[in-house]
PDB file of C-alpha atoms in Angstrom:
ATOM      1  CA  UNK D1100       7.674   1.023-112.945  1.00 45.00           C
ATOM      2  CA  UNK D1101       8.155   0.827-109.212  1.00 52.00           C
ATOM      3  CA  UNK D1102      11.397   0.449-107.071  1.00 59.00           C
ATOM      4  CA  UNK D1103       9.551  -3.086-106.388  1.00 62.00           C
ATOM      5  CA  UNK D1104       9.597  -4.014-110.182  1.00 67.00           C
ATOM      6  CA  UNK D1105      11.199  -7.281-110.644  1.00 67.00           C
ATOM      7  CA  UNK D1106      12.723  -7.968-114.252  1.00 67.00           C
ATOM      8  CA  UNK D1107      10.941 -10.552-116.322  1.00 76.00           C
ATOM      9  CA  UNK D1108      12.527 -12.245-119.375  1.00 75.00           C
ATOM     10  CA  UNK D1109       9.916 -12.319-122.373  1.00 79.00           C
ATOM     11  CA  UNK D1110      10.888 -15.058-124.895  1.00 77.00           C
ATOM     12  CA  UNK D1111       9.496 -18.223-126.600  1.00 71.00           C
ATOM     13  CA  UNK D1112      10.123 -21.242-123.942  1.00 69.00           C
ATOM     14  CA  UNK D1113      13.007 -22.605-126.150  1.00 64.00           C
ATOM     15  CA  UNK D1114      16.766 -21.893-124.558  1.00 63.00           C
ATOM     16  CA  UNK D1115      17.561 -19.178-127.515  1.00 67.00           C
ATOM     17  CA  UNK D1116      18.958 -16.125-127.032  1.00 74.00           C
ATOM     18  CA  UNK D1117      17.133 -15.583-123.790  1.00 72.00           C
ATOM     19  CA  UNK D1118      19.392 -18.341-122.106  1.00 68.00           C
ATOM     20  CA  UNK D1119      22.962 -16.714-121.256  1.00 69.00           C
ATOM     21  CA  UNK D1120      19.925 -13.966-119.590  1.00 73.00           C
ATOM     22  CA  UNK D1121      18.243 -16.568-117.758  1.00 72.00           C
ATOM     23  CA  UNK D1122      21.663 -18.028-116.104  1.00 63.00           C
ATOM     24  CA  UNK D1123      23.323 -14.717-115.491  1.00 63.00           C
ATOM     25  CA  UNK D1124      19.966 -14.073-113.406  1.00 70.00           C
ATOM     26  CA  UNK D1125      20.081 -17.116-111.594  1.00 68.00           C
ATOM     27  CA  UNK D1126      23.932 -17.381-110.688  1.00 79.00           C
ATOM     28  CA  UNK D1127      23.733 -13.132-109.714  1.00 79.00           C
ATOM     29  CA  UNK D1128      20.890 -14.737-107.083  1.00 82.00           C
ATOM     30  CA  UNK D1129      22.926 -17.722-105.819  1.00 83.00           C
ATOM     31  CA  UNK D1130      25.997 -15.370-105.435  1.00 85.00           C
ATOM     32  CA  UNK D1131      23.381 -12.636-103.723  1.00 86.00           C
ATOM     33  CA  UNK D1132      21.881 -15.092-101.946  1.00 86.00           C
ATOM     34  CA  UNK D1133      25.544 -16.523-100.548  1.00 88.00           C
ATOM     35  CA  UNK D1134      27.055 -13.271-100.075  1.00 90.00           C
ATOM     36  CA  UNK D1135      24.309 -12.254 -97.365  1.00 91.00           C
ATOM     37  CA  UNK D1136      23.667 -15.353 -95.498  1.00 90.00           C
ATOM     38  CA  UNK D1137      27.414 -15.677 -95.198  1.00 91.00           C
ATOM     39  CA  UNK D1138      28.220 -18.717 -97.551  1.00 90.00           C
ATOM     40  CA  UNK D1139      31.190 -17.247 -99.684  1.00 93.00           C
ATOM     41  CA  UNK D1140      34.814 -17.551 -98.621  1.00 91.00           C
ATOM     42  CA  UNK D1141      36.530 -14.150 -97.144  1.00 89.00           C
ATOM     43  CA  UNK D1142      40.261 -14.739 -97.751  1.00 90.00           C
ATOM     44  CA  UNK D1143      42.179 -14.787-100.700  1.00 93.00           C
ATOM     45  CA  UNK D1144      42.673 -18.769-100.933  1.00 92.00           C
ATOM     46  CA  UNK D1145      39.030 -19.693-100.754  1.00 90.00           C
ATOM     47  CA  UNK D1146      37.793 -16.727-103.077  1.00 92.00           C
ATOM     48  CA  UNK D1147      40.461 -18.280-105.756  1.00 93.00           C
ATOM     49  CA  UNK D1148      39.380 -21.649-104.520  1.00 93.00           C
ATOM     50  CA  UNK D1149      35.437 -20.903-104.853  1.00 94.00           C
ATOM     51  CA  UNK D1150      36.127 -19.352-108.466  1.00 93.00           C
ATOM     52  CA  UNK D1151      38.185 -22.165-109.643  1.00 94.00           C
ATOM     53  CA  UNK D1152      35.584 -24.850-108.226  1.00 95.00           C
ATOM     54  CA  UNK D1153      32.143 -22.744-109.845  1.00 93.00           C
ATOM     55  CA  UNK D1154      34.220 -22.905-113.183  1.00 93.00           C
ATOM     56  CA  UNK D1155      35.284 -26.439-112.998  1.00 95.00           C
ATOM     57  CA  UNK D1156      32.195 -27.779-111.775  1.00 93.00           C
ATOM     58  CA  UNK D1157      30.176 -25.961-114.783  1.00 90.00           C
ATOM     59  CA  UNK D1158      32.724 -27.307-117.287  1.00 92.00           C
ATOM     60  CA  UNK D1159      32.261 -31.142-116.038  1.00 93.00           C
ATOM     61  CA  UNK D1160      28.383 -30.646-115.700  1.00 89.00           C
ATOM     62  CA  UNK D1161      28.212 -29.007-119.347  1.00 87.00           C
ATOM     63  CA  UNK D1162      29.904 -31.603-120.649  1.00 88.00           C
ATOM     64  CA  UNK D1163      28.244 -34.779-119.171  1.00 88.00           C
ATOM     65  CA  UNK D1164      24.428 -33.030-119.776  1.00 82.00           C
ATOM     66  CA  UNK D1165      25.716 -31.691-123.662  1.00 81.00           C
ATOM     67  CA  UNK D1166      28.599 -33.528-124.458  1.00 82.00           C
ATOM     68  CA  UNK D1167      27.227 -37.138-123.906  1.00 85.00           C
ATOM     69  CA  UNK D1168      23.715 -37.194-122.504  1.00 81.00           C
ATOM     70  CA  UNK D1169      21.522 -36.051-124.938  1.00 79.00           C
ATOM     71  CA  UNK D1170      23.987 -36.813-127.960  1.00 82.00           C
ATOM     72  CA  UNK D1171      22.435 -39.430-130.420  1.00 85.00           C
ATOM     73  CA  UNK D1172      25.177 -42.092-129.785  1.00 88.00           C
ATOM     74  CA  UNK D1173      24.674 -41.885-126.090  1.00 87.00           C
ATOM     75  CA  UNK D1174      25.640 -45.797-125.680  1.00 87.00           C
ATOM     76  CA  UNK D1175      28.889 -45.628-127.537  1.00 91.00           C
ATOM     77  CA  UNK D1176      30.574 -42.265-125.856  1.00 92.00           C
ATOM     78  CA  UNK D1177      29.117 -43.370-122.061  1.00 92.00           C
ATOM     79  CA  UNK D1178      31.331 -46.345-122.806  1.00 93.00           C
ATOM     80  CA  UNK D1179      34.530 -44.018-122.894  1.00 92.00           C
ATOM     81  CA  UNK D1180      33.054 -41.510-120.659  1.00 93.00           C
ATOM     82  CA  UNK D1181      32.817 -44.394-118.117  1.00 94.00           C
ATOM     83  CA  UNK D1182      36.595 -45.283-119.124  1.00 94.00           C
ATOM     84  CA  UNK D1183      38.438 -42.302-119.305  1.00 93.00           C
ATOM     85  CA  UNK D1184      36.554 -38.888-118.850  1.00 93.00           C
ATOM     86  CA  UNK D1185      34.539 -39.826-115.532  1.00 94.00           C
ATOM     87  CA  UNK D1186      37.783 -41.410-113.736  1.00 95.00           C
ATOM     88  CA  UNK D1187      40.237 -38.246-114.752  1.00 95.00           C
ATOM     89  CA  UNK D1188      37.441 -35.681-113.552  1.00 95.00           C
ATOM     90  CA  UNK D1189      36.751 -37.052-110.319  1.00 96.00           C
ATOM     91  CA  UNK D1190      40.101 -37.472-109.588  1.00 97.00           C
ATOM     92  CA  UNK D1191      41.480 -33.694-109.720  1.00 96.00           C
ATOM     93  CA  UNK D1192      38.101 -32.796-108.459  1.00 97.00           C
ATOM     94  CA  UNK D1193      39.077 -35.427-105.411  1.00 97.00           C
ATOM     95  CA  UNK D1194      42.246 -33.670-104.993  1.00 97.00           C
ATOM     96  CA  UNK D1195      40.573 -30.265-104.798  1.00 96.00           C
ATOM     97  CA  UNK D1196      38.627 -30.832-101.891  1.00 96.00           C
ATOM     98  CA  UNK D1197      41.599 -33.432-100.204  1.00 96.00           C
ATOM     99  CA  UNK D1198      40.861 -33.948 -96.944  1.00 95.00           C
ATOM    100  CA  UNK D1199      38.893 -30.669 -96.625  1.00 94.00           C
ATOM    101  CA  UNK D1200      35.407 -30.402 -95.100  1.00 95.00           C
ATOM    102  CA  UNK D1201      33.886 -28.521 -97.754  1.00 95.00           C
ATOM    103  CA  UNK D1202      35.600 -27.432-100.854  1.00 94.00           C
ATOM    104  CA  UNK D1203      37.038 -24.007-100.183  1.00 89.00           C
ATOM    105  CA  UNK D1204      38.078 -24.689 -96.459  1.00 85.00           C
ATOM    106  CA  UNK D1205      36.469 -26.078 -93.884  1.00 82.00           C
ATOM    107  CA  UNK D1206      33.353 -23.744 -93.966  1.00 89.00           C
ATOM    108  CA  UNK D1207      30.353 -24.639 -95.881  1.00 92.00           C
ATOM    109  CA  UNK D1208      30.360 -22.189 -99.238  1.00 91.00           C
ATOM    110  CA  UNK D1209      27.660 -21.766-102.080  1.00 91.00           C
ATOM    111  CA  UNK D1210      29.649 -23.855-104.318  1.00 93.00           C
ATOM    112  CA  UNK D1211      29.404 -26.472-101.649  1.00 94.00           C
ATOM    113  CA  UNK D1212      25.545 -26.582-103.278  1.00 91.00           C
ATOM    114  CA  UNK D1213      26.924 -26.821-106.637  1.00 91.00           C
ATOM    115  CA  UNK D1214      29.472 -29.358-105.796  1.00 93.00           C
ATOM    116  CA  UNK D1215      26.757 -31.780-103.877  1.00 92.00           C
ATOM    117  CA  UNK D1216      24.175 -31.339-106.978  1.00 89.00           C
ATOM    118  CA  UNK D1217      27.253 -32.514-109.712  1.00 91.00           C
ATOM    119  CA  UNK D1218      28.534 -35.470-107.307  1.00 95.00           C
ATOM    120  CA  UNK D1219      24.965 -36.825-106.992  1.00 91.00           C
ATOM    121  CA  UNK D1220      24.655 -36.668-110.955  1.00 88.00           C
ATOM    122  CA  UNK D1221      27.638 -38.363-110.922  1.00 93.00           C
ATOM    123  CA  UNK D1222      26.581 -40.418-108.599  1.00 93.00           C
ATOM    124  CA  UNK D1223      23.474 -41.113-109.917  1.00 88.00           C
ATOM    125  CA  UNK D1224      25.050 -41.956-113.172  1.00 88.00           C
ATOM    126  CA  UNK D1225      27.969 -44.153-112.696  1.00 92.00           C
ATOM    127  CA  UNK D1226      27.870 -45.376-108.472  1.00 94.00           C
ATOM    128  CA  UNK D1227      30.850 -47.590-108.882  1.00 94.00           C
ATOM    129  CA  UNK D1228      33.013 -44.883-110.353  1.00 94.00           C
ATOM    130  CA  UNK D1229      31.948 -42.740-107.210  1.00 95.00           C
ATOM    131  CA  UNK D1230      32.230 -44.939-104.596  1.00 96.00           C
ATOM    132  CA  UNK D1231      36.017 -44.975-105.463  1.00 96.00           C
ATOM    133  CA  UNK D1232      36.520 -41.979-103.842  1.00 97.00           C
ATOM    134  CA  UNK D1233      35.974 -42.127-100.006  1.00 97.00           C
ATOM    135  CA  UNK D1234      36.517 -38.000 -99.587  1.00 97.00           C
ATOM    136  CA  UNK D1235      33.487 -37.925-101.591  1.00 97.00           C
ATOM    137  CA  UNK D1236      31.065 -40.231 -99.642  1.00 97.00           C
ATOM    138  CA  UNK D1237      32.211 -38.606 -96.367  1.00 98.00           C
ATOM    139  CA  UNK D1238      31.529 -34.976 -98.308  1.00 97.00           C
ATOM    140  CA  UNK D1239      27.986 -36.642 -99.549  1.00 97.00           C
ATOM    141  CA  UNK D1240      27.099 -37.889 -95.957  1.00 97.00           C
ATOM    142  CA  UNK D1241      28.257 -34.859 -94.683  1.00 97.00           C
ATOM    143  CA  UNK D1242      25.877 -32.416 -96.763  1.00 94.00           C
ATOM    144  CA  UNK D1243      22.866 -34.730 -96.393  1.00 94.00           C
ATOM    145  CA  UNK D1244      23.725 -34.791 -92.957  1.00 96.00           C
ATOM    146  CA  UNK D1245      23.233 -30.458 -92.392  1.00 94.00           C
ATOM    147  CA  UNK D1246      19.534 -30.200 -90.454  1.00 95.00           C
ATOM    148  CA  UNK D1247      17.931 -28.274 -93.287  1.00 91.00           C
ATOM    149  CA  UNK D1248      19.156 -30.245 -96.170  1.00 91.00           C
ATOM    150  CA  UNK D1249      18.389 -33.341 -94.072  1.00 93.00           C
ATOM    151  CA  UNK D1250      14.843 -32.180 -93.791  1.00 92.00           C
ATOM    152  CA  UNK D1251      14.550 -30.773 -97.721  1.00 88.00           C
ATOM    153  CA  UNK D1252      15.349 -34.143 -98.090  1.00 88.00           C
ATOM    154  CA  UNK D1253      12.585 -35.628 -96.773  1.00 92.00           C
ATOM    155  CA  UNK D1254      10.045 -33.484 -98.203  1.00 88.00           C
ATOM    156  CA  UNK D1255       7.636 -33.561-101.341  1.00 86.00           C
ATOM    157  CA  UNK D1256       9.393 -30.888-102.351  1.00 80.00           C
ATOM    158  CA  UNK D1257      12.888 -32.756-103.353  1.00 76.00           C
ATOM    159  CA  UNK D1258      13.459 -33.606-107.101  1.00 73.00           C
ATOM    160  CA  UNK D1259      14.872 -37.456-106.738  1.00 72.00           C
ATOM    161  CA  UNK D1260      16.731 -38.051-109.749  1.00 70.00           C
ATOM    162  CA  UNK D1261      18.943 -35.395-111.034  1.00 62.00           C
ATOM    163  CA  UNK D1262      18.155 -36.140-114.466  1.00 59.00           C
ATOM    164  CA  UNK D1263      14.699 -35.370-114.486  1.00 50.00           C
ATOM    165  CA  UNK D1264      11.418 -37.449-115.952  1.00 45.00           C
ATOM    166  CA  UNK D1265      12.144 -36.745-119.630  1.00 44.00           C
ATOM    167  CA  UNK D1266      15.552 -38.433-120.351  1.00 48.00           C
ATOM    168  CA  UNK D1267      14.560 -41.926-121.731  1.00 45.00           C
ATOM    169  CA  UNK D1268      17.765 -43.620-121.441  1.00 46.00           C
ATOM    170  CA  UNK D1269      18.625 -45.830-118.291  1.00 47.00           C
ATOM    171  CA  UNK D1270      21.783 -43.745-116.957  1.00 45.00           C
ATOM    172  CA  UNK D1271      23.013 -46.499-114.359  1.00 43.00           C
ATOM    173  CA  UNK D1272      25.446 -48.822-114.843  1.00 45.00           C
TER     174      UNK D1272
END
């Protein structure tokens, strides 16, 4: 095996055992990735800030994608999703980032990527609920706005809905 060996996970294409392998890969490249092109936070506040935001954010994603879309009585939790979980997440999460530019200060950070993907899932899935939050548009406007992402954006490259082809519920409200 060469020095230019990359690893390769061998496993049936189910999530199994070979998933917590899969995601440490992929978050060790985002973090990689961030570390050498500059987007992580170099002072105390915004490393504690970018920790506490990755964790969050994973929590509220895993929860919307396990804990209510693909559960069998999809219709009767969104109804108190909608009510009561949505409302309380996106409000701390509206604190967090305050009147900030990005999340962990006012420099652009990898979890700035994470944050945009959640918000337009949330987006995406309840628009009303969102457009509450006016530190949230402004942060949405202001990552669309960046000259690559505008561009990504535009391409045939760009997944539109963040829920993919195979859910087959309607997800807007």
């Amino acid at each position: 095996m060469s020095n230019t060996s990359l690893p390769t996970v061998g496993y049936y294409p189910i999530r199994g055992r070979a998933q917590p392998i899969r995601l440490l890969l992929n978050h060790a490249i985002m973090r990689h990735l961030a570390r050498k092109h500059g987007l992580v936070a170099t002072d105390e506040t915004g490393l504690v800030r970018q920790d506490v935001l990755e964790q969050q954010l994973a929590d509220i994603l895993y929860g919307l994608a396990n804990g209510l879309l693909f559960d069998k009585d999809y219709e009767t939790l969104k109804i108190k999703y909608l009510a009561e979980t949505l409302p309380q997440q996106l409000d701390e999460l509206s604190r967090f980032l305050g009147t900030r530019q990005w999340f962990t200060r006012n420099h652009i950070n990898y979890v700035d990527f994470m944050g945009y993907e959640l918000l337009d899932w949330l987006r995406e899935f309840s628009a009303s609920t969102f457009n509450k939050y006016q530190n949230f548009v402004q942060y949405m406007n202001r990552f669309e706005s960046l000259p690559a992402i505008k561009a990504y954006m535009k391409s045939p490259e760009l997944i539109r809905t963040p829920f993919g082809p195979y859910i087959q519920f309607d997800y807007r409200n």
